[in-house]
C-alpha positions as CSV (number, residue, x, y, z in Angstrom):
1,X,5.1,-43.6,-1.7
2,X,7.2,-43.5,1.3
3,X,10.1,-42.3,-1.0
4,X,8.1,-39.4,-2.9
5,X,7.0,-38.1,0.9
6,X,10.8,-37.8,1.4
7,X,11.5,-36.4,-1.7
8,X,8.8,-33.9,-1.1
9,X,10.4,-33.2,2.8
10,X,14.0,-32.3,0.6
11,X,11.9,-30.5,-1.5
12,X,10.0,-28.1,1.0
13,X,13.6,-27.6,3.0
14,X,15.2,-25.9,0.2
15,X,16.1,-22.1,-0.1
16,X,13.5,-20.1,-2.3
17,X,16.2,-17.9,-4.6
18,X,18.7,-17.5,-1.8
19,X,15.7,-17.1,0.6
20,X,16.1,-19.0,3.7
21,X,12.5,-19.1,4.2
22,X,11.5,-22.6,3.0
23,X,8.3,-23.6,1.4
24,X,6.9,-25.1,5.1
25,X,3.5,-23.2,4.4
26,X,2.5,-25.5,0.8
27,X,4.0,-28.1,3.2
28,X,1.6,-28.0,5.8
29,X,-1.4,-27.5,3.2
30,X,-0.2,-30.4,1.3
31,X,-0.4,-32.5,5.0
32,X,-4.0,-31.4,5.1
33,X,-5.3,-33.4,2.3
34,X,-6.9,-36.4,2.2
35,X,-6.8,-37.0,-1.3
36,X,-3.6,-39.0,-1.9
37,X,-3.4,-38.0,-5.8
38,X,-4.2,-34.8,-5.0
39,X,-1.3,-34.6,-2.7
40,X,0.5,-36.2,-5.4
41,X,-0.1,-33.8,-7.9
42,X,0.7,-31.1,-5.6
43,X,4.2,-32.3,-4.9
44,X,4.9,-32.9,-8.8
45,X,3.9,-29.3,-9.2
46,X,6.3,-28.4,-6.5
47,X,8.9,-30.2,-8.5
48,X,7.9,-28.8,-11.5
49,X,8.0,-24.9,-10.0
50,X,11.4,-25.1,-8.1
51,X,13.7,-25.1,-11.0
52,X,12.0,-22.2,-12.5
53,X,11.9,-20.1,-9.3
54,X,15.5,-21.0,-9.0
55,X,16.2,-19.9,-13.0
56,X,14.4,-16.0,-12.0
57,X,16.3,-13.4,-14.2
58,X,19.2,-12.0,-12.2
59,X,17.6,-8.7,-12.5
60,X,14.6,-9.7,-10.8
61,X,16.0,-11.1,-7.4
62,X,15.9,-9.0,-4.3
63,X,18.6,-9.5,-1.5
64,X,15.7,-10.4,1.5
65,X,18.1,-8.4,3.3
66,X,17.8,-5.2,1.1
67,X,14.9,-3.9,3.2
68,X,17.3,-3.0,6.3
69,X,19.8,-1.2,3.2
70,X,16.3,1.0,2.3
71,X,15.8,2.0,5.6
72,X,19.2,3.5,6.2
73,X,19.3,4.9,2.7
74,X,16.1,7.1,3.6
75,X,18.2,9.6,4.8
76,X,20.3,9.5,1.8
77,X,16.9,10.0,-0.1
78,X,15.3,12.8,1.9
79,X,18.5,14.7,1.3
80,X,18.1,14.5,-2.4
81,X,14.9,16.2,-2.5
82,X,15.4,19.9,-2.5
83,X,13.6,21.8,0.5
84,X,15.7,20.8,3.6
85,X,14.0,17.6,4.0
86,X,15.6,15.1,6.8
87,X,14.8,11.4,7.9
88,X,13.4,11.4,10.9
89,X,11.6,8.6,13.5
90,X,9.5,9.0,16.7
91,X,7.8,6.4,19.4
92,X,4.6,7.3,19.4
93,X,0.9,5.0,20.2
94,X,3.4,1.9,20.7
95,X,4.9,2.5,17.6
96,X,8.0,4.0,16.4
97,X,7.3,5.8,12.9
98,X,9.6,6.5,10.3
99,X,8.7,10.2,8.6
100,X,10.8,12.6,6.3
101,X,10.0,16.2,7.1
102,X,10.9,19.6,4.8
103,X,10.0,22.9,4.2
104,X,8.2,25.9,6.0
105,X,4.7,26.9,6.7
106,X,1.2,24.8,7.5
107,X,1.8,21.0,8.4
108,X,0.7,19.0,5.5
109,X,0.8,15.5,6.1
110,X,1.5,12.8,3.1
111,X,0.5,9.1,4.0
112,X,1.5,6.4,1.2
113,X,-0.7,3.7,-0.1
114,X,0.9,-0.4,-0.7
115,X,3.0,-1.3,-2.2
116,X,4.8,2.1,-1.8
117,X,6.3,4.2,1.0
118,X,7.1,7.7,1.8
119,X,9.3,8.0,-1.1
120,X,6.0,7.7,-3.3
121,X,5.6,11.6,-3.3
122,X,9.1,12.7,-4.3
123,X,7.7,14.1,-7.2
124,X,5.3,16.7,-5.4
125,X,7.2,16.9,-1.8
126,X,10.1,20.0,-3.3
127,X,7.2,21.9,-5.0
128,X,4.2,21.6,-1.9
129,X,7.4,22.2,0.6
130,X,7.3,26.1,-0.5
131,X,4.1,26.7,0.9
132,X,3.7,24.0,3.7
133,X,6.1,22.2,6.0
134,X,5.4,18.4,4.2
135,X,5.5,15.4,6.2
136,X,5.8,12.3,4.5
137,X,4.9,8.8,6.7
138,X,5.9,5.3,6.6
139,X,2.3,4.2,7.9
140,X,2.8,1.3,10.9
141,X,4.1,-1.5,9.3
142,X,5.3,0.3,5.9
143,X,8.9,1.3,4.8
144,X,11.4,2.8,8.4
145,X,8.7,1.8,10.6
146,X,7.6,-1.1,13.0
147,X,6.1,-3.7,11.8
148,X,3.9,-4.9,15.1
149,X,1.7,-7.9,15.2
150,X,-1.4,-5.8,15.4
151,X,-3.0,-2.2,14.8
152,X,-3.3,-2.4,10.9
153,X,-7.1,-1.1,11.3
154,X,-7.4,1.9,9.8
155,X,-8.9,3.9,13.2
156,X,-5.9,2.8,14.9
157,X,-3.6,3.9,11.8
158,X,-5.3,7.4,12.4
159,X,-4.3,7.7,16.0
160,X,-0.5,7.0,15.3
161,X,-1.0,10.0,12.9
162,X,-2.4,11.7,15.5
163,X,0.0,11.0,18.1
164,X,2.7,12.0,15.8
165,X,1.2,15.2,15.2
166,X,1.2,15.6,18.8
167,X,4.4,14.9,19.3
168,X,5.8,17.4,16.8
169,X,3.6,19.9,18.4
170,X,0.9,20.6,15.4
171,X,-2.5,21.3,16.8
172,X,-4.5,21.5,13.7
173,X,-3.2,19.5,10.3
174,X,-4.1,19.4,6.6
175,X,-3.6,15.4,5.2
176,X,-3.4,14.0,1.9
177,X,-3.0,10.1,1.3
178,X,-3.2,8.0,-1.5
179,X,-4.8,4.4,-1.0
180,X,-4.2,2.6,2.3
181,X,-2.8,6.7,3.1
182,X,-6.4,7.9,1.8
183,X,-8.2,5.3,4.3
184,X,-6.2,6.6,7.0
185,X,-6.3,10.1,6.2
186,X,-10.5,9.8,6.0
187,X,-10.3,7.5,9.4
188,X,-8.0,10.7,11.0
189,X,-10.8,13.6,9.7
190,X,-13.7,11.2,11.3
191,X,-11.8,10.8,14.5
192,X,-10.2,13.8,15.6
193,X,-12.3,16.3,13.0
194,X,-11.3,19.6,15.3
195,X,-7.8,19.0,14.3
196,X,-7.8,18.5,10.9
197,X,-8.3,21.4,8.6
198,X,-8.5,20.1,5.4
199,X,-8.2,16.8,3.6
200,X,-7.3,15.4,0.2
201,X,-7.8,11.8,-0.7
202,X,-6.2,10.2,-4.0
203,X,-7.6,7.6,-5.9
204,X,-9.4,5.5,-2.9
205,X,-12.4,6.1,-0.6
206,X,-12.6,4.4,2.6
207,X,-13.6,0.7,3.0
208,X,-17.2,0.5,3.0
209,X,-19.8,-2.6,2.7
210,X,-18.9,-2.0,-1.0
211,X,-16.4,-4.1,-0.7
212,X,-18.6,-7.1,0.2
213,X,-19.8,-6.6,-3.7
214,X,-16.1,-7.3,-4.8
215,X,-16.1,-10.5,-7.5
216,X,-14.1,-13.6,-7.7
217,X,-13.5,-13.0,-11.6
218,X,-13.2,-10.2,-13.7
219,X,-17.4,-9.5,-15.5
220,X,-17.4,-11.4,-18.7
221,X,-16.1,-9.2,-21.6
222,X,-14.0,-7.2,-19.5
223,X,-10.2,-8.8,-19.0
224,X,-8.5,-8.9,-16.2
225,X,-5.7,-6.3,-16.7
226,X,-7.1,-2.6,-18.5
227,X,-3.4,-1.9,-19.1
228,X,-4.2,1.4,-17.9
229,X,-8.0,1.9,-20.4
230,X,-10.5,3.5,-18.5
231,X,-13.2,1.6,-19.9
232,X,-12.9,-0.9,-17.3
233,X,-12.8,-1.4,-13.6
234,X,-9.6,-2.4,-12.2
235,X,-10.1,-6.5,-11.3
236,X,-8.8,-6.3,-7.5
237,X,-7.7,-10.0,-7.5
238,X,-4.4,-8.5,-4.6
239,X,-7.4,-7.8,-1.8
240,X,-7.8,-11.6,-2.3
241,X,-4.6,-12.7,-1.9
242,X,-3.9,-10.3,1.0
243,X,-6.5,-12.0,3.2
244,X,-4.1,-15.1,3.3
245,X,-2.4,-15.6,6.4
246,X,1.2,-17.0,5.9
247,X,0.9,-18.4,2.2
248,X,1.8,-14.4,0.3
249,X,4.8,-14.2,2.5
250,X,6.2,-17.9,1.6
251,X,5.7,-16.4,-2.2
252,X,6.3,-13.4,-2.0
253,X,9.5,-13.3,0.0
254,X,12.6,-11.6,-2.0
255,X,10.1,-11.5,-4.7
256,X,8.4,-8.5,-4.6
257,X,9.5,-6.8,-7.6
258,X,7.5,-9.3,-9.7
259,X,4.3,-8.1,-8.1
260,X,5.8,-4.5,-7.9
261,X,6.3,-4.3,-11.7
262,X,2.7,-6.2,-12.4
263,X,1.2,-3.6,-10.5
264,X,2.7,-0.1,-12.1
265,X,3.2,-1.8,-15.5
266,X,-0.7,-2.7,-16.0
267,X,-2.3,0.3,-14.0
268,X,0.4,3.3,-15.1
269,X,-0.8,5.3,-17.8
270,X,3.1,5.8,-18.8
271,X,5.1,2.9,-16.5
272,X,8.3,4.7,-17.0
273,X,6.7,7.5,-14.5
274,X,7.6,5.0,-11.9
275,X,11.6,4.3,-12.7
276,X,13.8,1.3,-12.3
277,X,15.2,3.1,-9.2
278,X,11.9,3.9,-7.7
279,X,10.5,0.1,-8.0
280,X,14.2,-1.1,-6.1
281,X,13.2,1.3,-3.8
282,X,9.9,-0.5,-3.2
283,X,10.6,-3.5,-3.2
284,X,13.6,-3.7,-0.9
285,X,10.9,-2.0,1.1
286,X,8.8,-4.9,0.9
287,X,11.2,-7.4,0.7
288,X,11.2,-9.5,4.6
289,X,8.3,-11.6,5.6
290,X,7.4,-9.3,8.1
291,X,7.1,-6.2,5.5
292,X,4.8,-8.6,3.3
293,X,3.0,-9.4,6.7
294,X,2.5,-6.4,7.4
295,X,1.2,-4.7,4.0
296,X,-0.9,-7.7,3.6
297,X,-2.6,-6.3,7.3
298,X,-4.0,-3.3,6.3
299,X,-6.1,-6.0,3.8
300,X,-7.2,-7.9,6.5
301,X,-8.2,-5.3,8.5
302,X,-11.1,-4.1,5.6
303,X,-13.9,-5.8,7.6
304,X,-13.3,-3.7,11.0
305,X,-12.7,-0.6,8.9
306,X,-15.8,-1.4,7.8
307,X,-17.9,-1.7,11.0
308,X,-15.9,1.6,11.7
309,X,-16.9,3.2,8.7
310,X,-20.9,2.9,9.9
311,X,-20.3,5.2,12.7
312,X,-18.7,7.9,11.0
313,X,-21.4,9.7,9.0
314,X,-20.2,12.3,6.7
315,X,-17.3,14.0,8.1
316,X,-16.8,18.0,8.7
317,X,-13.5,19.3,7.2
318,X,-13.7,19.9,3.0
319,X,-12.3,16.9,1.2
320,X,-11.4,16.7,-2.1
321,X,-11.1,14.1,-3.9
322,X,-8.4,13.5,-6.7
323,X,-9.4,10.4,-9.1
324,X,-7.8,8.9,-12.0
325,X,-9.5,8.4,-15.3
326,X,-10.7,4.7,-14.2
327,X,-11.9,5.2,-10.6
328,X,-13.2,8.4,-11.6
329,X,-17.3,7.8,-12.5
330,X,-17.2,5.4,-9.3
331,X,-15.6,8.3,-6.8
332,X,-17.5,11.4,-8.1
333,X,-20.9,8.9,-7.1
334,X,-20.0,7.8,-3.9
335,X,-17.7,10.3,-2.4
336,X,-20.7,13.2,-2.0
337,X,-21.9,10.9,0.7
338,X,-19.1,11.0,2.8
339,X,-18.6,14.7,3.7
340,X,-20.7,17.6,3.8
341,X,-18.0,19.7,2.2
342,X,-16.5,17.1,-1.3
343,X,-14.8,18.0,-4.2
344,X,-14.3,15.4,-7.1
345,X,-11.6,16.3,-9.3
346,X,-11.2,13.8,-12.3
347,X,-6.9,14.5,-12.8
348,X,-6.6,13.2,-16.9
349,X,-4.1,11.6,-17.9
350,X,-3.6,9.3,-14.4
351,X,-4.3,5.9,-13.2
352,X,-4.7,4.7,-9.9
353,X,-0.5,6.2,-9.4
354,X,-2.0,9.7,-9.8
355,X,0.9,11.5,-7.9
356,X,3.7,9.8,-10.3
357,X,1.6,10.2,-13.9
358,X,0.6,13.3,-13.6
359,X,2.6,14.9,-10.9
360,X,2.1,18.9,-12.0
361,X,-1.5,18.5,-12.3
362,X,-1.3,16.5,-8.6
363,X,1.0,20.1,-7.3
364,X,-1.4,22.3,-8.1
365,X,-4.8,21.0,-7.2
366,X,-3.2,20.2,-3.9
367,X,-1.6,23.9,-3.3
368,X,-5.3,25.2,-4.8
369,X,-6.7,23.2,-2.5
370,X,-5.0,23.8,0.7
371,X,-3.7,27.4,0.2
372,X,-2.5,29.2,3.1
């Protein structure tokens, strides 16, 4: 016995693929347990596991240290969008923000959903820049911007949105986000409603007690990836995992481009609309335990944003709504609820990565919708 608790000490020491995080997290859960076998069987798994996570494909591995290369190289990536778009950053509600900013007219402001960042609407920033001076955010604790310990609630979120508005000296703004960017963008319309003209939502409504409803496995019949088929709900297992304190950074360090590449290559309608590039992109991004920290915050968060959500009511400004073919039938019921001004366009041909599949259609219902 004594031996295998040693063994198992070596074990938990080790680097995870060149990580120098070590596995102390399934250490301390394996501590917890009474159950000797249990504890035993634990460790053999452990033993089982390392070599493979220390085999990973070449092509897989992500230098922990690659998120620092992203950040600089944002600069490098706003200049390759046509418009005049620059990397910019700004202290603003305790928070220095990261945003890339181009082109002339309105402020339209672009906040990115996990596991993405600003970069996520390079497809639709050159053409939407002609009409509108775009703004494209790294949300707190996303991409060039802090990472704090606290203030991943979505309210919060809003007034760092706010604040940067401020700062740039926009008095009223037109927002679109796309997932955690949607919640935010809803969050920043119910807060500060006399400075928001318009707002577009893609793919994802804010948290709600729906939520609550969310199953532990997939209904029986349906599997647990649609590889992009409509005919099914997507099975949300992630919002689990993203309530864990600790444990999805331990996995997940240097590792994100598994998840990454799970996530586009089983919800894209055509996964090459997200590019090899792209995904590098995102998971450098993602690639510290803070970054995984932080994402996995705007998760934990849900049950505030929910409590927040009650107070709202349905908000002023004219939202639209743009779904993919899945989320679709459950959008265009609840959304109608939420404002007293909602469009729900169904955009065909996209999955929940509406802005990447089906980019043109994405342009102009945007530019219909928030036309000068």
């Amino acid at each position: 016995m004594t031996s295998k608790i040693a063994a198992f000490k070596l074990l938990v020491n080790q680097p995870i693929k060149g990580s120098v995080m070590p596995h102390r997290v399934l250490a301390a859960s394996v501590a917890r347990l009474r159950n000797i076998r249990l504890q035993l069987a634990l460790i053999g798994f452990l033993f089982l596991a390392a070599p493979v996570v220390q085999a990973a494909p070449a092509a897989t591995r992500v230098d922990p240290t690659a998120s620092q290369q992203a950040v600089v190289s944002n600069e490098r990536l706003a200049q390759s969008l046509p418009g005049g778009f620059v990397s910019r950053t700004q202290n603003v509600n305790g928070v220095r923000l990261h945003y890339v900013i181009g082109g002339q007219g309105k402020p339209l402001y672009l906040l990115p959903g996990w596991p993405q960042t600003w970069w996520q609407f390079n497809k639709i920033m050159p053409e939407l820049a002609k009409t509108h001076q775009v703004i494209a955010v790294d949300l707190r604790g996303m991409g060039g911007s802090d990472k704090p310990l606290a203030g991943y609630d979505k309210k919060t979120m809003a007034a760092d949105i706010h604040a940067l508005a401020a700062a740039l000296g926009h008095d009223r703004v037109d927002i679109a986000g796309h997932d955690i960017g949607a919640m935010v963008a809803y969050a920043f319309a119910a807060n500060y409603p006399s400075q928001v003209n318009k707002i577009a939502l893609i793919d994802v409504a804010h948290p709600d007690e729906s939520l609550y409803d969310l199953t532990l496995l997939p209904p029986a019949g349906q599997p647990a990836v649609g590889s992009g088929n409509a005919e099914y709900p997507v099975f949300l297992w992630w919002f689990a995992l993203n309530q864990i304190p600790d444990l999805p950074e331990a996995m997940l360090i240097g590792r994100m481009r598994l998840l990454i590449d799970w996530l586009f290559d089983t919800q894209l309608k055509d996964p090459s609309a997200i590019s090899a590039k792209d995904r590098e992109i995102y998971a450098a991004a993602y690639s510290s335990a803070d970054a995984i920290r932080a994402g996995n915050a705007w998760y934990q968060t849900f049950r505030q944003d929910i409590e927040d959500q009650k107070h709202y009511g349905p908000i002023d400004p004219p939202l639209l709504m743009l779904a993919g073919e899945r989320n679709y039938p459950f959008l265009k019921t609840i959304m109608p609820s939420k404002g007293k001004n909602v469009q729900v366009v169904k955009v065909s041909g996209a999955s929940h990565y509406v802005p990447e599949d089906q980019p043109a259609a994405t342009v102009s219902a945007l530019k219909a919708f928030f036309r000068p």
